[in-house]
Amino acid sequence: MTVLVTGATGNAGGAVVQSLADAGLPGRALVRKEVALPPGIEPVYGDLNQPDTFADALDGVSGIFLLSGYDRVEELLANAVRAGVRKVVLLSSSSLDSADTSNAIAAYHQAAEEAVRASGLEWTYLRPNSFMSNTLRWLDQLRAGNVVRVQFPEVPISTIHPLDIGDVAVRAFTGDHAGAIHRLTGPVALTPPEQVAILGEALGRPLTPYPMSRAETHADLQASMPAPYANAIESFFGDGIIDETSVNDTVTQVTGHKPRTLQDWTRANARLFS
Ligand SMILES: NC(=O)c1ccc[n+]([C@@H]2O[C@H](COP(=O)([O-])OP(=O)(O)OC[C@H]3O[C@@H](n4cnc5c(N)ncnc54)[C@H](OP(=O)(O)O)[C@@H]3O)[C@@H](O)[C@H]2O)c1
């Protein structure tokens, strides 16, 4: 079992790389620049939007951990079939569990799920809640002071630790998870001000959350990303079209361990905020 991990320098892909290494499994990390990798993981250089740049690296690969939203995914999947790859674990999204999938974020995840299903490869879809690593979006504010402006302050979210996504992905590659759609949550739902308090404890700083109004949140989102994505996020958390508050036991069921907490993530990553 050799797994090619896409997005290997990111929060989710990096966690899959770590979980593979922790399990003593060999892997290949698709990267665009030289990076340090754990033992047993070798780099593959290529562009996820250009599947021909890493087609040769699929030889001997049995599984691919795939991110959604990149160009020419059908070509990548055809290359995988030709190379004898058996399985794809796709990182999808909670947005596909909504009754309303008419938004830009659900659209690209839906397209990826459909392409993987059509490829004929064995598949497992992971539909996680928001990641604990999204806490890093407050980094610039924390460099400026101790006040943290938070969007959708009244919405509790059971954010998930990326390493739990990594552990579930490894189980999906090594166990019988063909055709499974794993909806993944963290252990507890916390409002953004509660998340700020936990981060403050880990950093040893008295952080003060500033609850942004809906109008402030709207302006902030529209200024930071293309409008279709900003609108999608407003519909998720402002209009409540997705449920990231409920907690389920999928991580425990699949991995045999409890989901990691935000305290775990903030303690392990406190150095990133200095
Ligand atoms: N964040 C959330 O709350 C959340 C929730 C549900 C689903 N998701 C999904 O999870 C995905 C990954 O999130 P993340 O936080 O892990 O993202 P991230 O930390 O930004 O990582 C993105 C990864 O993709 C790589 N990449 C980007 N463009 C590439 C290209 N053209 N060719 C090769 N590699 C490329 C990046 O490599 P470089 O280091 O070279 O840039 C990086 O390794 C999101 O895009 C989203 O679809 C996210």
mmCIF file of C-alpha atoms and ligand atoms in Angstrom:
data_model
loop_
_atom_site.group_PDB
_atom_site.id
_atom_site.type_symbol
_atom_site.label_atom_id
_atom_site.label_comp_id
_atom_site.label_asym_id
_atom_site.label_seq_id
_atom_site.Cartn_x
_atom_site.Cartn_y
_atom_site.Cartn_z
ATOM 1 C CA MET A 1 0.000 0.000 0.000
ATOM 2 C CA THR A 2 1.682 3.212 -1.192
ATOM 3 C CA VAL A 3 -0.449 6.353 -0.992
ATOM 4 C CA LEU A 4 0.066 9.543 -3.017
ATOM 5 C CA VAL A 5 -1.036 12.517 -0.912
ATOM 6 C CA THR A 6 -2.102 15.707 -2.684
ATOM 7 C CA GLY A 7 -2.048 18.993 -0.766
ATOM 8 C CA ALA A 8 0.758 17.442 1.249
ATOM 9 C CA THR A 9 2.118 20.723 2.616
ATOM 10 C CA GLY A 10 -1.341 21.875 3.734
ATOM 11 C CA ASN A 11 -3.338 21.356 6.899
ATOM 12 C CA ALA A 12 -5.273 18.295 5.778
ATOM 13 C CA GLY A 13 -2.763 16.701 3.377
ATOM 14 C CA GLY A 14 0.077 17.355 5.808
ATOM 15 C CA ALA A 15 -1.886 15.520 8.474
ATOM 16 C CA VAL A 16 -2.448 12.569 6.134
ATOM 17 C CA VAL A 17 1.299 12.441 5.482
ATOM 18 C CA GLN A 18 1.922 12.453 9.237
ATOM 19 C CA SER A 19 -0.706 9.784 9.905
ATOM 20 C CA LEU A 20 0.753 7.551 7.164
ATOM 21 C CA ALA A 21 4.229 7.927 8.639
ATOM 22 C CA ASP A 22 2.935 7.271 12.167
ATOM 23 C CA ALA A 23 1.307 4.076 10.877
ATOM 24 C CA GLY A 24 4.607 3.051 9.253
ATOM 25 C CA LEU A 25 3.064 3.126 5.784
ATOM 26 C CA PRO A 26 4.970 4.298 2.707
ATOM 27 C CA GLY A 27 3.760 7.389 0.920
ATOM 28 C CA ARG A 28 4.477 9.940 -1.753
ATOM 29 C CA ALA A 29 3.793 13.608 -1.126
ATOM 30 C CA LEU A 30 2.797 15.768 -4.104
ATOM 31 C CA VAL A 31 4.640 19.046 -3.515
ATOM 32 C CA ARG A 32 5.563 22.153 -5.484
ATOM 33 C CA LYS A 33 8.681 22.984 -3.506
ATOM 34 C CA GLU A 34 11.273 21.194 -1.414
ATOM 35 C CA VAL A 35 9.944 20.437 2.079
ATOM 36 C CA ALA A 36 10.938 18.280 5.035
ATOM 37 C CA LEU A 37 8.944 15.047 5.076
ATOM 38 C CA PRO A 38 8.671 12.317 7.700
ATOM 39 C CA PRO A 39 10.574 9.039 7.254
ATOM 40 C CA GLY A 40 9.018 6.755 4.648
ATOM 41 C CA ILE A 41 7.426 9.610 2.680
ATOM 42 C CA GLU A 42 9.106 10.623 -0.569
ATOM 43 C CA PRO A 43 8.429 13.835 -2.506
ATOM 44 C CA VAL A 44 6.836 13.958 -5.940
ATOM 45 C CA TYR A 45 7.029 17.301 -7.716
ATOM 46 C CA GLY A 46 4.010 18.365 -9.739
ATOM 47 C CA ASP A 47 1.037 20.673 -10.204
ATOM 48 C CA LEU A 48 -2.364 19.374 -9.169
ATOM 49 C CA ASN A 49 -3.948 21.453 -11.944
ATOM 50 C CA GLN A 50 -1.698 19.714 -14.502
ATOM 51 C CA PRO A 51 -1.995 15.940 -14.029
ATOM 52 C CA ASP A 52 0.627 15.237 -16.717
ATOM 53 C CA THR A 53 3.284 16.761 -14.426
ATOM 54 C CA PHE A 54 3.056 13.803 -12.042
ATOM 55 C CA ALA A 55 1.539 10.986 -14.138
ATOM 56 C CA ASP A 56 4.772 8.952 -13.955
ATOM 57 C CA ALA A 57 4.756 9.202 -10.167
ATOM 58 C CA LEU A 58 1.568 7.116 -10.037
ATOM 59 C CA ASP A 59 3.455 3.922 -10.909
ATOM 60 C CA GLY A 60 3.351 1.659 -7.873
ATOM 61 C CA VAL A 61 0.767 3.827 -6.102
ATOM 62 C CA SER A 62 -2.253 1.975 -4.726
ATOM 63 C CA GLY A 63 -4.204 4.899 -3.260
ATOM 64 C CA ILE A 64 -4.569 8.662 -3.723
ATOM 65 C CA PHE A 65 -5.634 11.184 -1.084
ATOM 66 C CA LEU A 66 -7.241 13.820 -3.284
ATOM 67 C CA LEU A 67 -8.291 17.428 -2.684
ATOM 68 C CA SER A 68 -11.387 18.779 -4.451
ATOM 69 C CA GLY A 69 -11.499 21.825 -6.672
ATOM 70 C CA TYR A 70 -8.596 21.397 -9.078
ATOM 71 C CA ASP A 71 -8.610 21.430 -12.883
ATOM 72 C CA ARG A 72 -8.540 18.350 -15.111
ATOM 73 C CA VAL A 73 -9.435 15.919 -12.314
ATOM 74 C CA GLU A 74 -10.872 13.485 -14.877
ATOM 75 C CA GLU A 75 -7.427 13.324 -16.536
ATOM 76 C CA LEU A 76 -5.763 12.710 -13.169
ATOM 77 C CA LEU A 77 -8.225 9.893 -12.456
ATOM 78 C CA ALA A 78 -7.700 8.341 -15.915
ATOM 79 C CA ASN A 79 -3.944 8.402 -15.270
ATOM 80 C CA ALA A 80 -4.617 6.685 -11.941
ATOM 81 C CA VAL A 81 -6.686 3.935 -13.549
ATOM 82 C CA ARG A 82 -3.960 3.364 -16.167
ATOM 83 C CA ALA A 83 -1.282 3.163 -13.473
ATOM 84 C CA GLY A 84 -3.228 0.528 -11.527
ATOM 85 C CA VAL A 85 -4.262 2.736 -8.605
ATOM 86 C CA ARG A 86 -7.038 0.999 -6.658
ATOM 87 C CA LYS A 87 -8.555 3.624 -4.393
ATOM 88 C CA VAL A 88 -9.222 7.350 -3.942
ATOM 89 C CA VAL A 89 -9.980 8.990 -0.609
ATOM 90 C CA LEU A 90 -11.481 12.360 -1.508
ATOM 91 C CA LEU A 91 -11.482 15.336 0.843
ATOM 92 C CA SER A 92 -14.976 16.703 0.301
ATOM 93 C CA SER A 93 -17.094 18.939 2.514
ATOM 94 C CA SER A 94 -19.964 19.159 4.997
ATOM 95 C CA SER A 95 -21.668 21.470 2.487
ATOM 96 C CA LEU A 96 -22.785 18.421 0.516
ATOM 97 C CA ASP A 97 -24.929 17.263 3.435
ATOM 98 C CA SER A 98 -27.065 20.389 3.115
ATOM 99 C CA ALA A 99 -30.444 20.433 1.403
ATOM 100 C CA ASP A 100 -29.139 23.509 -0.441
ATOM 101 C CA THR A 101 -26.057 22.795 -2.552
ATOM 102 C CA SER A 102 -26.539 25.787 -4.865
ATOM 103 C CA ASN A 103 -23.354 27.561 -3.800
ATOM 104 C CA ALA A 104 -19.818 27.797 -5.166
ATOM 105 C CA ILE A 105 -18.178 25.704 -2.446
ATOM 106 C CA ALA A 106 -20.643 22.807 -2.627
ATOM 107 C CA ALA A 107 -20.371 22.980 -6.436
ATOM 108 C CA TYR A 108 -16.659 22.213 -6.611
ATOM 109 C CA HIS A 109 -16.880 19.442 -4.037
ATOM 110 C CA GLN A 110 -19.878 17.969 -5.872
ATOM 111 C CA ALA A 111 -17.943 18.023 -9.150
ATOM 112 C CA ALA A 112 -15.019 16.203 -7.538
ATOM 113 C CA GLU A 113 -17.246 13.566 -5.917
ATOM 114 C CA GLU A 114 -18.973 12.941 -9.256
ATOM 115 C CA ALA A 115 -15.672 12.656 -11.140
ATOM 116 C CA VAL A 116 -14.292 10.171 -8.620
ATOM 117 C CA ARG A 117 -17.506 8.114 -8.708
ATOM 118 C CA ALA A 118 -17.413 8.058 -12.519
ATOM 119 C CA SER A 119 -13.758 6.947 -12.616
ATOM 120 C CA GLY A 120 -14.580 3.376 -11.602
ATOM 121 C CA LEU A 121 -11.938 3.520 -8.846
ATOM 122 C CA GLU A 122 -12.864 2.438 -5.339
ATOM 123 C CA TRP A 123 -13.642 5.551 -3.283
ATOM 124 C CA THR A 124 -14.291 6.925 0.183
ATOM 125 C CA TYR A 125 -15.453 10.513 0.691
ATOM 126 C CA LEU A 126 -14.531 12.508 3.793
ATOM 127 C CA ARG A 127 -16.922 15.358 4.572
ATOM 128 C CA PRO A 128 -15.342 17.171 7.524
ATOM 129 C CA ASN A 129 -16.475 20.158 9.527
ATOM 130 C CA SER A 130 -14.329 23.292 9.531
ATOM 131 C CA PHE A 131 -10.748 22.574 10.542
ATOM 132 C CA MET A 132 -9.228 23.620 13.897
ATOM 133 C CA SER A 133 -6.334 24.961 11.821
ATOM 134 C CA ASN A 134 -8.669 27.720 10.566
ATOM 135 C CA THR A 135 -7.716 29.332 13.894
ATOM 136 C CA LEU A 136 -4.692 30.564 11.945
ATOM 137 C CA ARG A 137 -6.970 33.092 10.201
ATOM 138 C CA TRP A 138 -6.658 35.168 13.390
ATOM 139 C CA LEU A 139 -2.861 35.285 13.120
ATOM 140 C CA ASP A 140 -2.606 38.811 11.685
ATOM 141 C CA GLN A 141 -4.921 40.174 14.376
ATOM 142 C CA LEU A 142 -2.895 38.470 17.096
ATOM 143 C CA ARG A 143 0.286 40.036 15.778
ATOM 144 C CA ALA A 144 -1.395 43.438 16.159
ATOM 145 C CA GLY A 145 -2.836 42.952 19.653
ATOM 146 C CA ASN A 146 -5.103 40.922 21.904
ATOM 147 C CA VAL A 147 -8.485 41.708 20.346
ATOM 148 C CA VAL A 148 -9.799 39.081 17.925
ATOM 149 C CA ARG A 149 -12.679 40.024 15.639
ATOM 150 C CA VAL A 150 -14.781 36.910 15.076
ATOM 151 C CA GLN A 151 -17.340 36.223 12.352
ATOM 152 C CA PHE A 152 -20.678 34.531 13.154
ATOM 153 C CA PRO A 153 -19.943 34.857 16.909
ATOM 154 C CA GLU A 154 -23.126 33.094 17.984
ATOM 155 C CA VAL A 155 -22.624 29.928 15.879
ATOM 156 C CA PRO A 156 -21.061 26.968 17.736
ATOM 157 C CA ILE A 157 -18.958 24.706 15.505
ATOM 158 C CA SER A 158 -17.466 21.309 16.333
ATOM 159 C CA THR A 159 -14.233 21.969 14.447
ATOM 160 C CA ILE A 160 -12.046 18.992 13.618
ATOM 161 C CA HIS A 161 -8.332 18.451 14.200
ATOM 162 C CA PRO A 162 -6.578 17.824 10.862
ATOM 163 C CA LEU A 163 -4.734 14.844 12.372
ATOM 164 C CA ASP A 164 -8.108 13.158 12.911
ATOM 165 C CA ILE A 165 -8.799 13.616 9.203
ATOM 166 C CA GLY A 166 -5.379 12.064 8.561
ATOM 167 C CA ASP A 167 -6.099 9.096 10.803
ATOM 168 C CA VAL A 168 -9.504 8.502 9.189
ATOM 169 C CA ALA A 169 -7.919 8.702 5.727
ATOM 170 C CA VAL A 170 -5.307 6.087 6.645
ATOM 171 C CA ARG A 171 -8.055 3.758 7.930
ATOM 172 C CA ALA A 172 -9.989 4.355 4.718
ATOM 173 C CA PHE A 173 -6.955 3.180 2.737
ATOM 174 C CA THR A 174 -6.170 0.186 4.918
ATOM 175 C CA GLY A 175 -9.665 -1.008 5.893
ATOM 176 C CA ASP A 176 -12.940 -1.768 4.168
ATOM 177 C CA HIS A 177 -14.446 1.677 3.557
ATOM 178 C CA ALA A 178 -15.382 1.339 -0.112
ATOM 179 C CA GLY A 179 -18.344 3.576 -0.944
ATOM 180 C CA ALA A 180 -18.422 5.109 2.533
ATOM 181 C CA ILE A 181 -19.178 8.801 3.035
ATOM 182 C CA HIS A 182 -17.677 9.803 6.359
ATOM 183 C CA ARG A 183 -19.141 12.946 7.898
ATOM 184 C CA LEU A 184 -16.448 14.058 10.362
ATOM 185 C CA THR A 185 -16.852 16.347 13.374
ATOM 186 C CA GLY A 186 -14.718 17.350 16.297
ATOM 187 C CA PRO A 187 -15.525 16.453 19.912
ATOM 188 C CA VAL A 188 -17.497 19.532 20.992
ATOM 189 C CA ALA A 189 -19.235 22.553 19.479
ATOM 190 C CA LEU A 190 -17.681 25.872 20.502
ATOM 191 C CA THR A 191 -18.666 29.421 19.591
ATOM 192 C CA PRO A 192 -15.895 31.587 18.115
ATOM 193 C CA PRO A 193 -15.512 33.527 21.420
ATOM 194 C CA GLU A 194 -15.074 30.175 23.218
ATOM 195 C CA GLN A 195 -12.461 29.188 20.640
ATOM 196 C CA VAL A 196 -10.624 32.485 21.211
ATOM 197 C CA ALA A 197 -10.574 31.808 24.970
ATOM 198 C CA ILE A 198 -9.002 28.364 24.408
ATOM 199 C CA LEU A 199 -6.403 29.871 22.084
ATOM 200 C CA GLY A 200 -5.624 32.549 24.690
ATOM 201 C CA GLU A 201 -5.013 29.861 27.333
ATOM 202 C CA ALA A 202 -2.554 28.054 25.063
ATOM 203 C CA LEU A 203 -0.754 31.287 24.191
ATOM 204 C CA GLY A 204 -0.789 32.577 27.781
ATOM 205 C CA ARG A 205 -2.404 35.806 26.573
ATOM 206 C CA PRO A 206 -5.672 37.430 27.692
ATOM 207 C CA LEU A 207 -7.449 37.553 24.327
ATOM 208 C CA THR A 208 -10.670 39.517 23.932
ATOM 209 C CA PRO A 209 -13.142 38.423 21.248
ATOM 210 C CA TYR A 210 -14.939 41.165 19.355
ATOM 211 C CA PRO A 211 -18.242 39.756 18.028
ATOM 212 C CA MET A 212 -18.644 41.078 14.497
ATOM 213 C CA SER A 213 -22.129 42.051 13.356
ATOM 214 C CA ARG A 214 -23.601 40.369 10.311
ATOM 215 C CA ALA A 215 -22.877 43.523 8.268
ATOM 216 C CA GLU A 216 -19.237 43.594 9.423
ATOM 217 C CA THR A 217 -18.899 39.892 8.685
ATOM 218 C CA HIS A 218 -20.349 40.413 5.209
ATOM 219 C CA ALA A 219 -17.903 43.217 4.429
ATOM 220 C CA ASP A 220 -14.959 41.227 5.814
ATOM 221 C CA LEU A 221 -15.778 38.119 3.777
ATOM 222 C CA GLN A 222 -16.388 40.016 0.552
ATOM 223 C CA ALA A 223 -13.045 41.813 0.957
ATOM 224 C CA SER A 224 -11.080 38.611 1.526
ATOM 225 C CA MET A 225 -12.247 36.249 -1.225
ATOM 226 C CA PRO A 226 -14.208 36.103 -4.500
ATOM 227 C CA ALA A 227 -17.891 36.919 -4.005
ATOM 228 C CA PRO A 228 -19.278 33.413 -4.797
ATOM 229 C CA TYR A 229 -17.173 31.889 -1.997
ATOM 230 C CA ALA A 230 -17.962 34.711 0.428
ATOM 231 C CA ASN A 231 -21.670 34.277 -0.334
ATOM 232 C CA ALA A 232 -21.381 30.520 0.256
ATOM 233 C CA ILE A 233 -19.805 31.028 3.683
ATOM 234 C CA GLU A 234 -22.499 33.543 4.644
ATOM 235 C CA SER A 235 -25.171 31.060 3.648
ATOM 236 C CA PHE A 236 -23.441 28.292 5.667
ATOM 237 C CA PHE A 237 -23.074 30.118 8.972
ATOM 238 C CA GLY A 238 -25.243 33.232 8.635
ATOM 239 C CA ASP A 239 -28.297 31.575 7.110
ATOM 240 C CA GLY A 240 -27.555 28.195 8.711
ATOM 241 C CA ILE A 241 -27.818 26.023 5.604
ATOM 242 C CA ILE A 242 -25.193 23.616 6.983
ATOM 243 C CA ASP A 243 -24.987 21.993 10.385
ATOM 244 C CA GLU A 244 -21.464 22.076 11.806
ATOM 245 C CA THR A 245 -22.776 22.259 15.372
ATOM 246 C CA SER A 246 -23.834 18.637 15.810
ATOM 247 C CA VAL A 247 -21.211 16.193 17.067
ATOM 248 C CA ASN A 248 -20.966 12.620 15.809
ATOM 249 C CA ASP A 249 -18.747 9.668 16.723
ATOM 250 C CA THR A 250 -17.376 8.849 13.261
ATOM 251 C CA VAL A 251 -13.753 9.616 14.172
ATOM 252 C CA THR A 252 -13.969 7.257 17.160
ATOM 253 C CA GLN A 253 -15.782 4.583 15.166
ATOM 254 C CA VAL A 254 -13.258 4.645 12.322
ATOM 255 C CA THR A 255 -9.986 5.203 14.197
ATOM 256 C CA GLY A 256 -10.677 3.674 17.612
ATOM 257 C CA HIS A 257 -9.600 6.873 19.374
ATOM 258 C CA LYS A 258 -11.506 9.944 20.513
ATOM 259 C CA PRO A 259 -11.311 13.065 18.351
ATOM 260 C CA ARG A 260 -8.598 15.488 19.404
ATOM 261 C CA THR A 261 -9.664 18.722 21.103
ATOM 262 C CA LEU A 262 -9.079 22.369 20.226
ATOM 263 C CA GLN A 263 -6.898 22.499 23.346
ATOM 264 C CA ASP A 264 -4.731 19.772 21.729
ATOM 265 C CA TRP A 265 -4.467 21.756 18.494
ATOM 266 C CA THR A 266 -3.744 25.137 20.117
ATOM 267 C CA ARG A 267 -1.094 23.688 22.465
ATOM 268 C CA ALA A 268 0.645 21.855 19.612
ATOM 269 C CA ASN A 269 0.562 24.917 17.335
ATOM 270 C CA ALA A 270 1.076 27.795 19.790
ATOM 271 C CA ARG A 271 4.528 28.473 18.296
ATOM 272 C CA LEU A 272 2.866 29.465 14.987
ATOM 273 C CA PHE A 273 1.311 32.487 16.719
ATOM 274 C CA SER A 274 4.531 33.960 18.129
HETATM 275 N N1 LIG B 1 -10.463 24.582 5.973
HETATM 276 C C1 LIG B 1 -11.619 24.001 6.232
HETATM 277 O O1 LIG B 1 -12.266 24.271 7.239
HETATM 278 C C2 LIG B 1 -12.156 22.960 5.266
HETATM 279 C C3 LIG B 1 -13.314 22.261 5.600
HETATM 280 C C4 LIG B 1 -13.769 21.266 4.722
HETATM 281 C C5 LIG B 1 -13.062 21.011 3.545
HETATM 282 N N2 LIG B 1 -11.944 21.717 3.268
HETATM 283 C C6 LIG B 1 -11.203 21.419 2.024
HETATM 284 O O2 LIG B 1 -9.889 21.073 2.374
HETATM 285 C C7 LIG B 1 -8.998 21.597 1.420
HETATM 286 C C8 LIG B 1 -7.618 21.663 2.008
HETATM 287 O O3 LIG B 1 -7.619 22.545 3.110
HETATM 288 P P1 LIG B 1 -6.250 22.888 3.830
HETATM 289 O O4 LIG B 1 -6.588 23.733 5.009
HETATM 290 O O5 LIG B 1 -5.455 21.647 4.015
HETATM 291 O O6 LIG B 1 -5.581 23.806 2.696
HETATM 292 P P2 LIG B 1 -4.142 24.432 2.679
HETATM 293 O O7 LIG B 1 -3.502 24.322 4.029
HETATM 294 O O8 LIG B 1 -4.261 25.776 2.034
HETATM 295 O O9 LIG B 1 -3.330 23.459 1.704
HETATM 296 C C9 LIG B 1 -3.525 23.437 0.321
HETATM 297 C C10 LIG B 1 -2.526 22.442 -0.225
HETATM 298 O O10 LIG B 1 -2.737 22.274 -1.624
HETATM 299 C C11 LIG B 1 -1.513 22.504 -2.289
HETATM 300 N N3 LIG B 1 -1.773 23.043 -3.612
HETATM 301 C C12 LIG B 1 -2.510 24.138 -3.918
HETATM 302 N N4 LIG B 1 -2.511 24.316 -5.251
HETATM 303 C C13 LIG B 1 -1.772 23.310 -5.784
HETATM 304 C C14 LIG B 1 -1.392 22.960 -7.100
HETATM 305 N N5 LIG B 1 -1.804 23.675 -8.159
HETATM 306 N N6 LIG B 1 -0.606 21.876 -7.289
HETATM 307 C C15 LIG B 1 -0.179 21.141 -6.217
HETATM 308 N N7 LIG B 1 -0.510 21.420 -4.946
HETATM 309 C C16 LIG B 1 -1.289 22.494 -4.737
HETATM 310 C C17 LIG B 1 -0.751 23.474 -1.419
HETATM 311 O O11 LIG B 1 0.603 23.413 -1.753
HETATM 312 P P3 LIG B 1 1.628 24.669 -1.587
HETATM 313 O O12 LIG B 1 2.195 24.530 -0.195
HETATM 314 O O13 LIG B 1 2.635 24.433 -2.643
HETATM 315 O O14 LIG B 1 0.832 25.920 -1.780
HETATM 316 C C18 LIG B 1 -1.079 22.884 -0.048
HETATM 317 O O15 LIG B 1 -0.295 21.736 0.187
HETATM 318 C C19 LIG B 1 -9.649 22.949 1.075
HETATM 319 O O16 LIG B 1 -9.204 23.418 -0.158
HETATM 320 C C20 LIG B 1 -11.112 22.601 1.076
HETATM 321 O O17 LIG B 1 -11.481 22.169 -0.230
HETATM 322 C C21 LIG B 1 -11.478 22.677 4.098
#
